[in-house]
PDB file of C-alpha atoms in Angstrom:
ATOM      1  CA  ASP A 122      58.962 -46.981 -33.947  1.00  0.00           C
ATOM      2  CA  ALA A 123      56.207 -45.765 -36.277  1.00  0.00           C
ATOM      3  CA  CYS A 124      56.802 -48.413 -38.976  1.00  0.00           C
ATOM      4  CA  CYS A 125      59.082 -51.044 -37.466  1.00  0.00           C
ATOM      5  CA  GLY A 126      59.098 -53.693 -40.183  1.00  0.00           C
ATOM      6  CA  SER A 127      61.362 -56.520 -39.025  1.00  0.00           C
ATOM      7  CA  ARG A 128      63.170 -54.218 -36.552  1.00  0.00           C
ATOM      8  CA  MET A 129      66.383 -54.503 -38.578  1.00  0.00           C
ATOM      9  CA  PHE A 130      68.368 -51.638 -37.051  1.00  0.00           C
ATOM     10  CA  TRP A 131      67.401 -52.258 -33.412  1.00  0.00           C
ATOM     11  CA  PHE A 132      70.104 -53.757 -31.194  1.00  0.00           C
ATOM     12  CA  ASN A 133      67.404 -55.154 -28.874  1.00  0.00           C
ATOM     13  CA  LYS A 134      64.485 -56.207 -31.067  1.00  0.00           C
ATOM     14  CA  THR A 135      62.311 -56.825 -27.979  1.00  0.00           C
ATOM     15  CA  ASN A 136      63.203 -53.659 -26.057  1.00  0.00           C
ATOM     16  CA  PRO A 137      60.359 -53.134 -23.557  1.00  0.00           C
ATOM     17  CA  ASP A 138      60.808 -49.345 -23.775  1.00  0.00           C
ATOM     18  CA  VAL A 139      59.863 -49.327 -27.477  1.00  0.00           C
ATOM     19  CA  VAL A 140      56.386 -49.501 -29.001  1.00  0.00           C
ATOM     20  CA  PHE A 141      56.919 -51.295 -32.312  1.00  0.00           C
ATOM     21  CA  ARG A 142      54.181 -50.321 -34.791  1.00  0.00           C
ATOM     22  CA  ASP A 143      53.532 -51.413 -38.367  1.00  0.00           C
ATOM     23  CA  CYS A 144      50.622 -51.995 -40.746  1.00  0.00           C
ATOM     24  CA  ARG A 145      52.024 -55.327 -41.901  1.00  0.00           C
ATOM     25  CA  GLU A 146      52.567 -58.776 -40.409  1.00  0.00           C
ATOM     26  CA  HIS A 147      54.706 -61.478 -42.034  1.00  0.00           C
ATOM     27  CA  ASP A 148      56.361 -64.700 -40.977  1.00  0.00           C
ATOM     28  CA  GLU A 149      57.757 -66.423 -44.024  1.00  0.00           C
ATOM     29  CA  ILE A 150      60.839 -67.509 -45.923  1.00  0.00           C
ATOM     30  CA  LEU A 151      61.472 -65.084 -48.779  1.00  0.00           C
ATOM     31  CA  THR A 152      62.578 -66.112 -52.266  1.00  0.00           C
ATOM     32  CA  ASN A 153      66.138 -65.071 -51.329  1.00  0.00           C
ATOM     33  CA  GLY A 154      66.060 -67.620 -48.450  1.00  0.00           C
ATOM     34  CA  GLN A 155      65.819 -65.056 -45.646  1.00  0.00           C
ATOM     35  CA  HIS A 156      63.358 -65.707 -42.810  1.00  0.00           C
ATOM     36  CA  LEU A 157      61.319 -62.517 -42.505  1.00  0.00           C
ATOM     37  CA  VAL A 158      59.316 -61.777 -39.374  1.00  0.00           C
ATOM     38  CA  VAL A 159      57.271 -58.566 -39.157  1.00  0.00           C
ATOM     39  CA  LYS A 160      55.314 -58.667 -35.912  1.00  0.00           C
ATOM     40  CA  PRO A 161      54.495 -55.249 -34.458  1.00  0.00           C
ATOM     41  CA  ASP A 162      53.363 -54.700 -30.866  1.00  0.00           C
ATOM     42  CA  VAL A 163      50.694 -52.366 -32.251  1.00  0.00           C
ATOM     43  CA  PHE A 164      49.137 -52.931 -35.657  1.00  0.00           C
ATOM     44  CA  GLY A 165      48.451 -49.662 -37.470  1.00  0.00           C
ATOM     45  CA  ASP A 166      49.353 -47.134 -40.115  1.00  0.00           C
ATOM     46  CA  PHE A 167      51.946 -44.384 -39.548  1.00  0.00           C
ATOM     47  CA  ARG A 168      49.615 -41.910 -41.279  1.00  0.00           C
ATOM     48  CA  ASN A 169      47.009 -42.230 -38.526  1.00  0.00           C
ATOM     49  CA  MET A 170      48.449 -43.213 -35.147  1.00  0.00           C
ATOM     50  CA  ASP A 171      46.038 -43.895 -32.336  1.00  0.00           C
ATOM     51  CA  PHE A 172      48.190 -42.352 -29.612  1.00  0.00           C
ATOM     52  CA  GLU A 173      47.450 -39.216 -27.588  1.00  0.00           C
ATOM     53  CA  ASP A 174      49.125 -35.945 -28.555  1.00  0.00           C
ATOM     54  CA  ASN A 175      52.485 -35.413 -26.830  1.00  0.00           C
ATOM     55  CA  SER A 176      52.882 -39.083 -25.851  1.00  0.00           C
ATOM     56  CA  PHE A 177      56.539 -39.871 -26.621  1.00  0.00           C
ATOM     57  CA  HIS A 178      59.961 -38.358 -25.961  1.00  0.00           C
ATOM     58  CA  LEU A 179      61.399 -40.073 -29.054  1.00  0.00           C
ATOM     59  CA  VAL A 180      59.871 -41.331 -32.298  1.00  0.00           C
ATOM     60  CA  VAL A 181      61.672 -43.315 -34.985  1.00  0.00           C
ATOM     61  CA  PHE A 182      60.246 -42.882 -38.484  1.00  0.00           C
ATOM     62  CA  ASP A 183      61.647 -45.254 -41.117  1.00  0.00           C
ATOM     63  CA  PRO A 184      58.886 -45.322 -43.732  1.00  0.00           C
ATOM     64  CA  PRO A 185      58.985 -47.395 -46.908  1.00  0.00           C
ATOM     65  CA  HIS A 186      61.249 -45.760 -49.461  1.00  0.00           C
ATOM     66  CA  LEU A 187      60.973 -48.059 -52.481  1.00  0.00           C
ATOM     67  CA  MET A 188      58.501 -48.124 -55.341  1.00  0.00           C
ATOM     68  CA  VAL A 189      58.375 -51.883 -55.908  1.00  0.00           C
ATOM     69  CA  LYS A 190      55.808 -54.519 -56.830  1.00  0.00           C
ATOM     70  CA  GLU A 191      53.697 -55.764 -53.931  1.00  0.00           C
ATOM     71  CA  ASN A 192      54.530 -59.426 -54.543  1.00  0.00           C
ATOM     72  CA  SER A 193      58.321 -58.852 -54.504  1.00  0.00           C
ATOM     73  CA  TRP A 194      60.546 -59.887 -51.598  1.00  0.00           C
ATOM     74  CA  LEU A 195      61.692 -56.240 -51.365  1.00  0.00           C
ATOM     75  CA  PHE A 196      58.100 -55.139 -50.744  1.00  0.00           C
ATOM     76  CA  LYS A 197      57.601 -57.849 -48.134  1.00  0.00           C
ATOM     77  CA  LYS A 198      60.822 -56.870 -46.376  1.00  0.00           C
ATOM     78  CA  TYR A 199      60.629 -53.065 -46.593  1.00  0.00           C
ATOM     79  CA  GLY A 200      57.082 -52.169 -47.628  1.00  0.00           C
ATOM     80  CA  GLY A 201      56.546 -49.876 -50.580  1.00  0.00           C
ATOM     81  CA  LEU A 202      55.584 -46.390 -51.641  1.00  0.00           C
ATOM     82  CA  ASN A 203      52.644 -45.615 -53.856  1.00  0.00           C
ATOM     83  CA  LYS A 204      53.826 -43.640 -56.909  1.00  0.00           C
ATOM     84  CA  GLU A 205      50.678 -41.496 -56.854  1.00  0.00           C
ATOM     85  CA  THR A 206      50.332 -40.749 -53.124  1.00  0.00           C
ATOM     86  CA  TRP A 207      53.832 -40.915 -51.634  1.00  0.00           C
ATOM     87  CA  LYS A 208      54.094 -37.164 -50.952  1.00  0.00           C
ATOM     88  CA  ASP A 209      50.765 -37.041 -49.134  1.00  0.00           C
ATOM     89  CA  ASP A 210      51.573 -40.281 -47.289  1.00  0.00           C
ATOM     90  CA  LEU A 211      54.866 -38.879 -46.010  1.00  0.00           C
ATOM     91  CA  LYS A 212      53.285 -35.502 -45.140  1.00  0.00           C
ATOM     92  CA  ARG A 213      50.687 -37.306 -43.051  1.00  0.00           C
ATOM     93  CA  GLY A 214      53.376 -39.521 -41.516  1.00  0.00           C
ATOM     94  CA  PHE A 215      55.575 -36.601 -40.482  1.00  0.00           C
ATOM     95  CA  SER A 216      52.523 -34.785 -39.118  1.00  0.00           C
ATOM     96  CA  GLU A 217      51.532 -37.788 -36.999  1.00  0.00           C
ATOM     97  CA  CYS A 218      55.077 -38.331 -35.729  1.00  0.00           C
ATOM     98  CA  PHE A 219      55.354 -34.707 -34.604  1.00  0.00           C
ATOM     99  CA  ARG A 220      51.829 -34.798 -33.121  1.00  0.00           C
ATOM    100  CA  VAL A 221      52.652 -37.735 -30.823  1.00  0.00           C
ATOM    101  CA  LEU A 222      56.020 -36.254 -29.791  1.00  0.00           C
ATOM    102  CA  LYS A 223      56.211 -34.335 -26.538  1.00  0.00           C
ATOM    103  CA  PRO A 224      57.434 -30.713 -26.758  1.00  0.00           C
ATOM    104  CA  ASN A 225      61.190 -30.772 -27.420  1.00  0.00           C
ATOM    105  CA  GLY A 226      60.886 -34.467 -28.310  1.00  0.00           C
ATOM    106  CA  ILE A 227      63.217 -35.986 -30.870  1.00  0.00           C
ATOM    107  CA  LEU A 228      62.263 -37.537 -34.202  1.00  0.00           C
ATOM    108  CA  ILE A 229      64.844 -39.821 -35.784  1.00  0.00           C
ATOM    109  CA  PHE A 230      64.088 -40.178 -39.486  1.00  0.00           C
ATOM    110  CA  LYS A 231      65.716 -42.774 -41.734  1.00  0.00           C
ATOM    111  CA  TRP A 232      65.595 -42.523 -45.520  1.00  0.00           C
ATOM    112  CA  ALA A 233      67.273 -44.304 -48.419  1.00  0.00           C
ATOM    113  CA  GLU A 234      67.624 -42.279 -51.595  1.00  0.00           C
ATOM    114  CA  SER A 235      66.979 -45.258 -53.872  1.00  0.00           C
ATOM    115  CA  HIS A 236      64.041 -43.718 -55.741  1.00  0.00           C
ATOM    116  CA  ILE A 237      63.368 -40.311 -54.141  1.00  0.00           C
ATOM    117  CA  SER A 238      65.903 -37.754 -52.909  1.00  0.00           C
ATOM    118  CA  LEU A 239      66.015 -36.646 -49.293  1.00  0.00           C
ATOM    119  CA  LYS A 240      65.561 -33.060 -50.535  1.00  0.00           C
ATOM    120  CA  GLU A 241      62.163 -34.016 -52.019  1.00  0.00           C
ATOM    121  CA  VAL A 242      61.161 -35.898 -48.876  1.00  0.00           C
ATOM    122  CA  LEU A 243      62.049 -33.021 -46.549  1.00  0.00           C
ATOM    123  CA  GLN A 244      59.565 -30.887 -48.487  1.00  0.00           C
ATOM    124  CA  CYS A 245      56.877 -33.109 -46.914  1.00  0.00           C
ATOM    125  CA  THR A 246      57.347 -31.431 -43.527  1.00  0.00           C
ATOM    126  CA  ASP A 247      57.652 -27.838 -42.370  1.00  0.00           C
ATOM    127  CA  GLN A 248      59.923 -28.894 -39.498  1.00  0.00           C
ATOM    128  CA  GLU A 249      63.591 -28.022 -39.850  1.00  0.00           C
ATOM    129  CA  PRO A 250      66.022 -30.929 -39.374  1.00  0.00           C
ATOM    130  CA  LEU A 251      68.789 -30.502 -36.810  1.00  0.00           C
ATOM    131  CA  PHE A 252      71.382 -32.661 -38.578  1.00  0.00           C
ATOM    132  CA  GLY A 253      71.784 -35.743 -40.716  1.00  0.00           C
ATOM    133  CA  HIS A 254      74.364 -38.307 -41.699  1.00  0.00           C
ATOM    134  CA  LYS A 255      74.825 -40.821 -44.526  1.00  0.00           C
ATOM    135  CA  THR A 256      75.535 -44.298 -43.216  1.00  0.00           C
ATOM    136  CA  LYS A 257      78.663 -44.834 -45.325  1.00  0.00           C
ATOM    137  CA  LYS A 258      80.644 -43.189 -48.091  1.00  0.00           C
ATOM    138  CA  GLY A 259      78.592 -43.445 -51.267  1.00  0.00           C
ATOM    139  CA  GLY A 260      75.653 -44.960 -49.389  1.00  0.00           C
ATOM    140  CA  THR A 261      72.043 -44.036 -50.009  1.00  0.00           C
ATOM    141  CA  THR A 262      70.760 -44.309 -46.432  1.00  0.00           C
ATOM    142  CA  ILE A 263      70.585 -41.098 -44.420  1.00  0.00           C
ATOM    143  CA  TRP A 264      69.672 -40.601 -40.758  1.00  0.00           C
ATOM    144  CA  VAL A 265      68.137 -37.221 -39.871  1.00  0.00           C
ATOM    145  CA  ALA A 266      67.306 -35.826 -36.428  1.00  0.00           C
ATOM    146  CA  PHE A 267      64.535 -33.320 -35.699  1.00  0.00           C
ATOM    147  CA  MET A 268      63.388 -31.675 -32.453  1.00  0.00           C
ATOM    148  CA  LYS A 269      59.740 -30.761 -32.020  1.00  0.00           C
ATOM    149  CA  ASN A 270      59.380 -27.018 -31.465  1.00  0.00           C
TER     150      ASN A 270
END
C-alpha cells in the first residue's frame, strides 16, 4: 500500500503480507472526536519508493485526493494535494507504482472525484486501465485496476 494512511479500507489492518507505506505518522484525537492512527510499516513518499524494480505482484495506490488546509482534520485523515504540483506528484506516483510492480502485476488505484476528475488523473499515466467501478450510486469514489505490461 503506497500511501496507507490509517488503513481504512483494509479488512485486516495488520496483514503480514502487506507493506504499509506512508509519509505521515499521527496518533491523535481529531476535532470531530475520531481517534486517528497513521503508523506505516515503512515511512516514505509514494513519489520515490525505495524498493527494487519488479518487487511486488500487487500495489494499492490511494493517494491524497483533496486540496485542503494542512491544519484541518481532513488533511490529517486523508493527506492533501498541492494545487500547483498535483499533476507531477501523481505522474511520479504512478511511475513508481508501475516500476515496483512485477511484469503482469496488478495496480489497484482508488480515487475520489471531490476536487479533480478521474479523467484528469488518468492523464497522469500512460498505462491503460483494465476496468473501474464507483463505490455506490452517485458516489465520488472510484476503484480502477491496471495490469503492468
